[in-house]
XYZ file of N, CA and C in Angstrom:
654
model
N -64.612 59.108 7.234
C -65.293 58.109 6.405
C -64.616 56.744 6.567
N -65.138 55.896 6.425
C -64.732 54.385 6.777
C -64.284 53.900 5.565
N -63.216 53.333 6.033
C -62.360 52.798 4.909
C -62.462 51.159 4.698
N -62.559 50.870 3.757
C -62.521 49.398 3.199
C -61.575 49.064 2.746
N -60.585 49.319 1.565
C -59.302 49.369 1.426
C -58.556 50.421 1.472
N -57.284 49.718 1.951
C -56.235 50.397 2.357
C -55.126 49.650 2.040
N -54.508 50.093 0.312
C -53.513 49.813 0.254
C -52.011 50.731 0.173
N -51.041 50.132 0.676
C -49.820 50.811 1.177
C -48.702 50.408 0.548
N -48.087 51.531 -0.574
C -46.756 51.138 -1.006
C -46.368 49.884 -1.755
N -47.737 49.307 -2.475
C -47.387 48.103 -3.091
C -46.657 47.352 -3.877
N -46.173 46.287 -4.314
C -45.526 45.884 -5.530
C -46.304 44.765 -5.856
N -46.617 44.305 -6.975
C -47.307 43.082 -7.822
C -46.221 42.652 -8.261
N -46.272 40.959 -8.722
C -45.610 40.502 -9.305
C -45.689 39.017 -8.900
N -44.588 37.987 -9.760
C -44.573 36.936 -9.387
C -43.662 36.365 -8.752
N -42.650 37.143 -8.588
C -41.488 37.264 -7.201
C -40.632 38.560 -7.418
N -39.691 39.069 -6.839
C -39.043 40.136 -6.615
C -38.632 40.533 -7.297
N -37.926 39.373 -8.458
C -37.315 39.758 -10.051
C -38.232 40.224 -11.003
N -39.975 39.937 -10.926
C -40.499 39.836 -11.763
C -41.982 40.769 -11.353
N -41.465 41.852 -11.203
C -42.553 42.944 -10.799
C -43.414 43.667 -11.657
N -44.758 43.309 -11.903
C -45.372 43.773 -12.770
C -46.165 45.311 -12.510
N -46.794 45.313 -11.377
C -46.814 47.180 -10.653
C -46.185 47.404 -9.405
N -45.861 48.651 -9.613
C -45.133 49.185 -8.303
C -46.200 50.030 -7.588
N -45.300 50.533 -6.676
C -45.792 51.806 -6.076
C -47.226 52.012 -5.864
N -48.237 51.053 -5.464
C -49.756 51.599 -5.829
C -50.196 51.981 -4.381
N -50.273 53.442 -4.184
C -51.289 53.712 -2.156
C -52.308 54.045 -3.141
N -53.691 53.370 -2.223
C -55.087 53.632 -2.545
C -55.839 53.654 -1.531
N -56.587 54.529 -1.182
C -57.462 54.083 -0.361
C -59.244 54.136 -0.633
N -59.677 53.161 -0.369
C -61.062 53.693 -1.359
C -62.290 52.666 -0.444
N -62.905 53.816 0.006
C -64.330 54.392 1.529
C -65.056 53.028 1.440
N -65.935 53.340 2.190
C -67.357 52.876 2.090
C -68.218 53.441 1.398
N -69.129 52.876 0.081
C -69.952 53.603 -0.874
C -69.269 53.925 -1.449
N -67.634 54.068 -2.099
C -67.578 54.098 -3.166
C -67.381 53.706 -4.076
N -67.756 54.012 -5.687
C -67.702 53.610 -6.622
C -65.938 54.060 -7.609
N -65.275 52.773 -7.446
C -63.517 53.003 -7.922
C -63.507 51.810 -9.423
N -63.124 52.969 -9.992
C -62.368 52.693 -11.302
C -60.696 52.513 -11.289
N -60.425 51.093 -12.013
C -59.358 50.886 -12.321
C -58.988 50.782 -13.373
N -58.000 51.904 -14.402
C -57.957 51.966 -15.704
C -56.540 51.628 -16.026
N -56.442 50.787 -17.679
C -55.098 50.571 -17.492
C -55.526 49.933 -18.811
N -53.933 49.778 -19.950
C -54.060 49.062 -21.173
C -54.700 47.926 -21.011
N -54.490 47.211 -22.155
C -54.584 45.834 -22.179
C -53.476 45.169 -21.915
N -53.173 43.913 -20.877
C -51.894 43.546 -20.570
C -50.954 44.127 -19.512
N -51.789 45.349 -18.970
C -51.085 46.238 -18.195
C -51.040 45.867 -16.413
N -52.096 44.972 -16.332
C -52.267 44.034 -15.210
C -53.177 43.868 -14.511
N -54.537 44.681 -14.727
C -55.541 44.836 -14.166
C -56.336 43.562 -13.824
N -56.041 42.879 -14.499
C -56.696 41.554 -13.781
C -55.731 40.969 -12.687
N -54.421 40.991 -12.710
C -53.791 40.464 -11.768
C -53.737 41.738 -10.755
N -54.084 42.789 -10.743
C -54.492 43.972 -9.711
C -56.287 43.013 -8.591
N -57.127 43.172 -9.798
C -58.146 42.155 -8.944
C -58.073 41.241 -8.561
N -57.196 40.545 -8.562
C -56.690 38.857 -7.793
C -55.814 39.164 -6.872
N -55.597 40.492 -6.592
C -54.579 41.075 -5.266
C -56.038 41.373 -4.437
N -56.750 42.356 -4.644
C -57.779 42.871 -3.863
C -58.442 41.665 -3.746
N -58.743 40.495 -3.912
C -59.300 39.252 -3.678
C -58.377 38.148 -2.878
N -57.176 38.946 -2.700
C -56.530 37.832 -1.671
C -55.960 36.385 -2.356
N -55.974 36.604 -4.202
C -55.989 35.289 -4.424
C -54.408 35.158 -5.305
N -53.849 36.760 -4.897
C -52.455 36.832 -5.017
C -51.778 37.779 -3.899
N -50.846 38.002 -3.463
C -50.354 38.656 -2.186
C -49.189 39.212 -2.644
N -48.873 40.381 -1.739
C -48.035 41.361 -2.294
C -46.422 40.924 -2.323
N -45.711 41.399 -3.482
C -44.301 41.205 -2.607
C -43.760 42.387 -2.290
N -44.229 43.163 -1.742
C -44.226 44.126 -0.966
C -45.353 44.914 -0.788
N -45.092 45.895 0.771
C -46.117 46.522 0.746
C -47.368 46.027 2.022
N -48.418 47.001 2.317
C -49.173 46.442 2.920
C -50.198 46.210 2.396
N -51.720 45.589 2.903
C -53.083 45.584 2.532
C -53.837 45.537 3.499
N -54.561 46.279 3.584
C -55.638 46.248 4.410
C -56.955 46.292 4.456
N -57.886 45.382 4.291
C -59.269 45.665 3.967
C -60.177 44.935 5.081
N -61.116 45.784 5.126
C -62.256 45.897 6.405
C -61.699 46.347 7.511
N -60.091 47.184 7.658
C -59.798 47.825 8.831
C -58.653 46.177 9.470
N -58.487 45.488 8.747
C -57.665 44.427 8.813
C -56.605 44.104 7.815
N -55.253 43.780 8.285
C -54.228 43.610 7.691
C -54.008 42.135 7.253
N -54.209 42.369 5.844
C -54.282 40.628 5.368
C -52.427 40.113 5.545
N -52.486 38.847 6.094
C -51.300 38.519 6.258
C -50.831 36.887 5.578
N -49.879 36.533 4.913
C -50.069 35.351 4.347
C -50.414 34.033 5.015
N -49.887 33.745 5.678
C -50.070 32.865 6.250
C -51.500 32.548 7.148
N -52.397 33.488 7.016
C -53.578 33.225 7.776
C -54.755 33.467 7.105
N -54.943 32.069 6.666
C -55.342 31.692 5.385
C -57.374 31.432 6.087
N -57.468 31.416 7.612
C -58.757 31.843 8.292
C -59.196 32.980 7.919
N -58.379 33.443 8.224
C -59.200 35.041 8.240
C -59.507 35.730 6.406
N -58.370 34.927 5.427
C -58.604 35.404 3.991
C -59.909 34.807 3.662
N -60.022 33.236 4.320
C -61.101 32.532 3.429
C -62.846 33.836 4.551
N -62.803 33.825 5.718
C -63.675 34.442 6.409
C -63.961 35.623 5.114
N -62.870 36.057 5.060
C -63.256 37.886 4.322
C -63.879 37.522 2.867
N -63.631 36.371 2.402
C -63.850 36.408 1.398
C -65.685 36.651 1.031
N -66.025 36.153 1.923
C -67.653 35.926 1.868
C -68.245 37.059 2.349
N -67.445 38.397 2.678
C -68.017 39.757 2.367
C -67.848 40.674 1.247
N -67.453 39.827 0.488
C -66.867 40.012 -0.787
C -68.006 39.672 -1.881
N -68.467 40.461 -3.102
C -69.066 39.554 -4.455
C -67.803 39.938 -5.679
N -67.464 38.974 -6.397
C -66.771 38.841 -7.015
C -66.858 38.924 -8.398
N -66.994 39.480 -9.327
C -67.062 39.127 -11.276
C -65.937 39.012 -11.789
N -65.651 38.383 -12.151
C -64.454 37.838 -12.921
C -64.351 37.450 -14.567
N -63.645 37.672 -15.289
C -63.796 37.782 -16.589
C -64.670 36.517 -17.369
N -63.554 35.215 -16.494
C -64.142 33.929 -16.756
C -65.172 33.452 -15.409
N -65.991 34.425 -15.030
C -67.366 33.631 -14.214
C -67.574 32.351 -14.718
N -67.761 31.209 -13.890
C -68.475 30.016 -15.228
C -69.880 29.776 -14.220
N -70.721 29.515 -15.037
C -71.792 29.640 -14.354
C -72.264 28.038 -15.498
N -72.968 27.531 -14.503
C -73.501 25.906 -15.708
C -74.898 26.071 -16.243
N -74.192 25.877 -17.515
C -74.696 25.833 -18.637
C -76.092 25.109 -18.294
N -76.343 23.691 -18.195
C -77.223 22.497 -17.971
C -78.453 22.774 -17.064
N -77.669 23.768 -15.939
C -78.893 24.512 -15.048
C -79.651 25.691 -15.528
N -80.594 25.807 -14.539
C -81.311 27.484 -14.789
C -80.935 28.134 -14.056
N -81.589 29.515 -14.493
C -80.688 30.875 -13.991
C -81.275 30.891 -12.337
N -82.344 30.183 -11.631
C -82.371 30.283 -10.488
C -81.757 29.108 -9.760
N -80.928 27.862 -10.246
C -80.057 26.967 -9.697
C -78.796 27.838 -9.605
N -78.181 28.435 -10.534
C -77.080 28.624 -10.793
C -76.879 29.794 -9.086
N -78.053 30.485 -8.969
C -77.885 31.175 -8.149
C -78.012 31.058 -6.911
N -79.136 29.827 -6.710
C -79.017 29.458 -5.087
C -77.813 28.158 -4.948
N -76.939 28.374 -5.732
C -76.028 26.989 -5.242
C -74.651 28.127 -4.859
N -75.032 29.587 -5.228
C -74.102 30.370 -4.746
C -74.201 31.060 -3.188
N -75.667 30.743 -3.179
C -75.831 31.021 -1.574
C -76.030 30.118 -1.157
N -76.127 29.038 -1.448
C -76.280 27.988 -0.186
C -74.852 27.761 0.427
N -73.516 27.876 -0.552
C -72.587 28.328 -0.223
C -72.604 29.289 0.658
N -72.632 30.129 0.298
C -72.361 31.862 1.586
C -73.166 31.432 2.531
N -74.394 30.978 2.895
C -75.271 31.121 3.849
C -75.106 30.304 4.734
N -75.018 31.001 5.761
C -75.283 29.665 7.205
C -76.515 29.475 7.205
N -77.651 29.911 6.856
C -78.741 29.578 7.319
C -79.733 29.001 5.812
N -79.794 27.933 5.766
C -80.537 27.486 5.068
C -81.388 27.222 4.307
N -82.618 28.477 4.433
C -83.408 28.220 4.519
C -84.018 28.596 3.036
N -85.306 28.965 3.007
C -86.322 28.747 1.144
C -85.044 30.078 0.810
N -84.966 29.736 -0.216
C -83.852 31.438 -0.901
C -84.842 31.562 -2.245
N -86.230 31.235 -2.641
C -87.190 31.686 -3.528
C -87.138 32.999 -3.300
N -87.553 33.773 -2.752
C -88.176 35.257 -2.961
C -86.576 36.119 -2.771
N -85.647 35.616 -1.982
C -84.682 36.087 -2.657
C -83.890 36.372 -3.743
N -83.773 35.021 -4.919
C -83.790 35.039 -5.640
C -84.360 35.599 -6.545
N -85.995 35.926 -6.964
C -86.709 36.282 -7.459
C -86.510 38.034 -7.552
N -86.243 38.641 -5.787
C -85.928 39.690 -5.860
C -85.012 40.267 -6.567
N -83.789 39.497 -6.514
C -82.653 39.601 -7.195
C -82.582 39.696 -8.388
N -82.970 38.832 -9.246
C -83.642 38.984 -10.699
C -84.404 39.654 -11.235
N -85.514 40.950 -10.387
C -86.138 40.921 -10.700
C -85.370 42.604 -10.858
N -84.509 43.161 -10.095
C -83.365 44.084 -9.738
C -82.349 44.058 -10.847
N -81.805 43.079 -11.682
C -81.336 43.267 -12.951
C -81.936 43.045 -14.005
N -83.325 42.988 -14.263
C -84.197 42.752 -14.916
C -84.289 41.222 -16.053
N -84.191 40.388 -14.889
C -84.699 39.428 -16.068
C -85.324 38.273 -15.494
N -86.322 38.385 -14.374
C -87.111 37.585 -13.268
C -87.743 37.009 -14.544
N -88.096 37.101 -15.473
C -88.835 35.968 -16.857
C -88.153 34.600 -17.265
N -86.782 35.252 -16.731
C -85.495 34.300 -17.237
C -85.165 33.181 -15.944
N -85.705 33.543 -15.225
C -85.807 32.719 -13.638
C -85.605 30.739 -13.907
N -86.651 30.126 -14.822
C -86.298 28.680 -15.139
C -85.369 28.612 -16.142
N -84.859 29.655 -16.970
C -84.749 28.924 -18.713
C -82.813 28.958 -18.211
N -82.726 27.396 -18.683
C -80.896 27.466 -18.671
C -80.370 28.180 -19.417
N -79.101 28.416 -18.130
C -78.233 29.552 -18.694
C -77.884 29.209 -20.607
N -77.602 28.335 -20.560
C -77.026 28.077 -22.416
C -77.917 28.642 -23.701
N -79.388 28.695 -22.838
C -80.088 29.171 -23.823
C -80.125 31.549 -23.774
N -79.371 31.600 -23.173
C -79.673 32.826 -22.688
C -78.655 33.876 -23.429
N -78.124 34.835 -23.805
C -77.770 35.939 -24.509
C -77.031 36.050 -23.437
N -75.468 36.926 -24.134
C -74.010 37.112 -23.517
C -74.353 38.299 -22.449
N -75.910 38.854 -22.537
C -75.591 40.146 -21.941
C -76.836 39.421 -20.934
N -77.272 38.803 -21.115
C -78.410 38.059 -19.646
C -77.425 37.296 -19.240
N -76.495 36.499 -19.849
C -75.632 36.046 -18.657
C -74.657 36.212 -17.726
N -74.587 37.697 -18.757
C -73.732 38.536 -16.986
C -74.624 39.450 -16.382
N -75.776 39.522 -16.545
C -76.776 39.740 -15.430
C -76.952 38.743 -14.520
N -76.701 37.899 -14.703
C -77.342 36.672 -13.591
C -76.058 36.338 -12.857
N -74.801 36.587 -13.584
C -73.534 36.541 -12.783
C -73.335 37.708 -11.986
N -73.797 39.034 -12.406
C -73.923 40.329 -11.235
C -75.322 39.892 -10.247
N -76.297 39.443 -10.764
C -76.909 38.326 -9.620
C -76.647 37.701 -8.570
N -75.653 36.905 -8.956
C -74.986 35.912 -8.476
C -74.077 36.439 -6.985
N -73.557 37.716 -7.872
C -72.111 38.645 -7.098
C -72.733 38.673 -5.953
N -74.162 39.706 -6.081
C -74.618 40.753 -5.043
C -75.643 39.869 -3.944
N -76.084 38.601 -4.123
C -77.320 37.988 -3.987
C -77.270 37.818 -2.362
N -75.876 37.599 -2.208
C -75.599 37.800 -0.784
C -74.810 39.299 0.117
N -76.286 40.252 -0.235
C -75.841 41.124 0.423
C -74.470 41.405 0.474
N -73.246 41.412 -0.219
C -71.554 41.638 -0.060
C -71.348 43.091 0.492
N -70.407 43.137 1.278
C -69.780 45.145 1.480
C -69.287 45.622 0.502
N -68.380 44.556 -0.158
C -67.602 45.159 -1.356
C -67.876 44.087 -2.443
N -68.236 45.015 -3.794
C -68.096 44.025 -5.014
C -66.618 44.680 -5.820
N -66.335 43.485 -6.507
C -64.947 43.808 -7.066
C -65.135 42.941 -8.551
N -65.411 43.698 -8.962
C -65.423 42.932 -10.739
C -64.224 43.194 -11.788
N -64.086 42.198 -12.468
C -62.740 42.893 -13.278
C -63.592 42.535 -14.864
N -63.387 43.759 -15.825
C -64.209 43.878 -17.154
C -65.536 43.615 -17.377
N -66.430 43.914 -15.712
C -67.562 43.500 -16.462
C -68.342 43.563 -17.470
N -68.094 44.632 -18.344
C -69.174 44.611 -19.576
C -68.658 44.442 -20.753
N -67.384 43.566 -20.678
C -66.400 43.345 -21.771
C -67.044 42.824 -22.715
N -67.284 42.822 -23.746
C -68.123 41.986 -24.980
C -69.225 42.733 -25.259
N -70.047 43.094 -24.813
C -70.847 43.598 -24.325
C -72.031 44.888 -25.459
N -72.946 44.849 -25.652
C -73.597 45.784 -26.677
C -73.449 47.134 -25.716
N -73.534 48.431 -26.330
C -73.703 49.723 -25.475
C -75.162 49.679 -24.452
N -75.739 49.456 -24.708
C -77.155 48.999 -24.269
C -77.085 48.518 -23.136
N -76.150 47.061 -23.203
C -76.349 46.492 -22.135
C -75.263 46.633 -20.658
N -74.027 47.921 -21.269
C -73.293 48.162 -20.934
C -73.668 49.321 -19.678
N -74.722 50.101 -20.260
C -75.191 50.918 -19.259
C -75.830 50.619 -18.379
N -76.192 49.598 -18.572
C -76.983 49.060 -17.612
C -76.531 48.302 -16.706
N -75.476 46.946 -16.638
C -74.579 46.982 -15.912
C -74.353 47.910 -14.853
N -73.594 49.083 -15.470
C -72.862 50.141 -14.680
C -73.824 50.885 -13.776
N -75.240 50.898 -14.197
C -76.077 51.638 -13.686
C -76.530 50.718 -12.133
N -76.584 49.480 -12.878
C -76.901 48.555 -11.267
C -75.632 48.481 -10.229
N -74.518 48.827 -11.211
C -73.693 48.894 -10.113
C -73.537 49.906 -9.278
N -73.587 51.089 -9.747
C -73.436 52.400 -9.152
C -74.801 52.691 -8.359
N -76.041 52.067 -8.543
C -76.774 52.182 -7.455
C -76.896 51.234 -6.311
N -75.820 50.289 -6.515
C -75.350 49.452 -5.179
C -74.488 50.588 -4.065
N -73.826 51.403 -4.501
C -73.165 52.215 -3.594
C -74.242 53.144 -2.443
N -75.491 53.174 -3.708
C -76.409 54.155 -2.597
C -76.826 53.619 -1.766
N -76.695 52.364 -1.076
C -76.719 51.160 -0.013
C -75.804 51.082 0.541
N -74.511 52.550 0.268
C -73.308 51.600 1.206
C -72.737 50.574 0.683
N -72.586 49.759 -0.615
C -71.464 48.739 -0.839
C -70.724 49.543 -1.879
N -69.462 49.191 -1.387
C -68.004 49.232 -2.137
C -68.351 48.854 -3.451
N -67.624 49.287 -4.401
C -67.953 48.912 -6.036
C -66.410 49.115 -6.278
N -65.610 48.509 -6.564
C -64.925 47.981 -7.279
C -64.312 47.660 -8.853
N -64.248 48.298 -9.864
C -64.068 47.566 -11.252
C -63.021 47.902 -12.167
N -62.411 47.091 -12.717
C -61.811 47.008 -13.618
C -62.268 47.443 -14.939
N -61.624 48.473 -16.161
C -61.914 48.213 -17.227
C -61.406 49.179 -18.302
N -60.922 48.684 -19.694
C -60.430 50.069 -20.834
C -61.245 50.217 -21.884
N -60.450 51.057 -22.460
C -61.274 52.189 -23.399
C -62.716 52.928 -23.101
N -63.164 52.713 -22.010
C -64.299 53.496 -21.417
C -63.596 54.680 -20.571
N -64.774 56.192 -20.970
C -64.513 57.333 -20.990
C -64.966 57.418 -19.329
N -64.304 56.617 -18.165
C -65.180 57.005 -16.705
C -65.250 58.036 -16.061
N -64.042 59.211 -16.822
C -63.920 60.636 -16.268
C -64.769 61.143 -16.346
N -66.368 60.827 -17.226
C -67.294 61.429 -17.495
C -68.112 61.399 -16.186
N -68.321 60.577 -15.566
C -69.118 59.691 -14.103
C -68.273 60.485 -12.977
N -67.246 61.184 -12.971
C -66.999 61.801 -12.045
C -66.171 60.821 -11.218
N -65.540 59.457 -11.168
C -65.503 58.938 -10.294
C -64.196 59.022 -9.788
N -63.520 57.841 -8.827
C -62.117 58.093 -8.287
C -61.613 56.579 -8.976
N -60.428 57.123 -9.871
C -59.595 56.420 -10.405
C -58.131 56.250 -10.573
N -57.964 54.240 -10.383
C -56.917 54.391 -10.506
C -56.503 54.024 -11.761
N -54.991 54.834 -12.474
C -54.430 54.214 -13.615
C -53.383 53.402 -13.429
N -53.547 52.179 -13.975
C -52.464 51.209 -13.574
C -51.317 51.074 -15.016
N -51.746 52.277 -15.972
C -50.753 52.196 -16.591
C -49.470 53.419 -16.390
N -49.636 53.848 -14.772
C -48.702 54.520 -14.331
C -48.139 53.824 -13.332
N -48.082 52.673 -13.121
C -47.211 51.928 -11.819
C -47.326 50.685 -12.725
N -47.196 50.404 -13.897
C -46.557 48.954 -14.290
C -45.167 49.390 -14.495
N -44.493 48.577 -14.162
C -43.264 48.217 -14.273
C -42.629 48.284 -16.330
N -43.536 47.011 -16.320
C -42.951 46.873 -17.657
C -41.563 45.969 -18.030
């Protein structure tokens, strides 16, 4: 099975004195769906800013897409990044626009090619259910439509791997399943799923998890 990450013997932290996880080997396929569980404070967000390249190990290896990220080659991090969709706790998405600006100014970014991104968009929206919501600005929109349009946002460019950290944090039960449900049927396409998150029961889903409140330091 094809591997997407491949991490080796890691340490987190903010230099050598100041190690927040140790020890983490993971390796986790193509298509699958990985849970990362861990307190609050325990580091899981600074775990997703490692798998995003937007912190680097002080020790240890990484390897993702069958490539060894290395610091100094800061080409090949920014390249990988754009096979990547990203959720992040603080997404900011603008307020002032609508939910179909907010989203083609994220691919006109990713895209080399230019061209109408209407029916893409539309598709996209119409896949987390809220293609109604297509003109109306984000500010006017509910905490749980606006991280639909930010998992929008993630996937809109086709990514291999999505990597979200807490996406359904805040979140009603309702809209929580649903989330998880669009995410986990991104895998039946072959993309990597990725996520961060606590007090959710994921042993129930069967999935492969890591606990990061067994390699914090502390």
């Amino acid at each position: 099975m094809e591997s997407i990450v491949d991490i080796r013997d890691v340490f987190l932290g903010y230099d050598r004195n100041s190690i927040i996880l140790e020890n983490i080997n993971v390796k986790i396929n193509k298509g699958q769906f990985f849970v990362i569980k861990g307190k609050n404070g325990i580091g899981k967000t600074t775990f997703i800013r490692f798998l995003y390249m937007k912190l680097l190990p002080i020790k240890g290896e990484y390897y993702i897409f069958n490539n060894k990220v290395e610091t100094k080659d800061r080409t090949y991090i920014q390249k990988t990044r754009k096979r990547i969709g990203v959720i992040q706790q603080n997404s900011y998405l603008i307020p002032y626009l609508s939910v179909f600006q907010n989203i083609q100014i994220s691919l006109e970014i990713q895209s080399k090619d230019k061209c109408n991104f209407n029916d893409k968009i539309l598709q996209i929206l119409k896949w987390v259910g809220i293609e109604r919501k297509i003109n109306e600005k984000i500010q006017t929109l509910s905490s749980g439509e606006r991280q639909k349009v930010i998992l929008a946002r993630a996937v809109v460019s086709n990514p291999e791997l999505i990597i979200a950290d807490e996406p359904v944090l805040n979140l009603d039960d309702q809209t929580k399943k649903k989330i998880f449900f669009l995410l986990r049927s991104l895998t039946r396409l072959g993309t990597t799923v990725i996520l961060s998150g606590s007090n959710i029961d994921f042993e129930e889903e069967n999935n492969s998890i890591l606990n990061l409140d067994e390699h914090y330091r502390g």
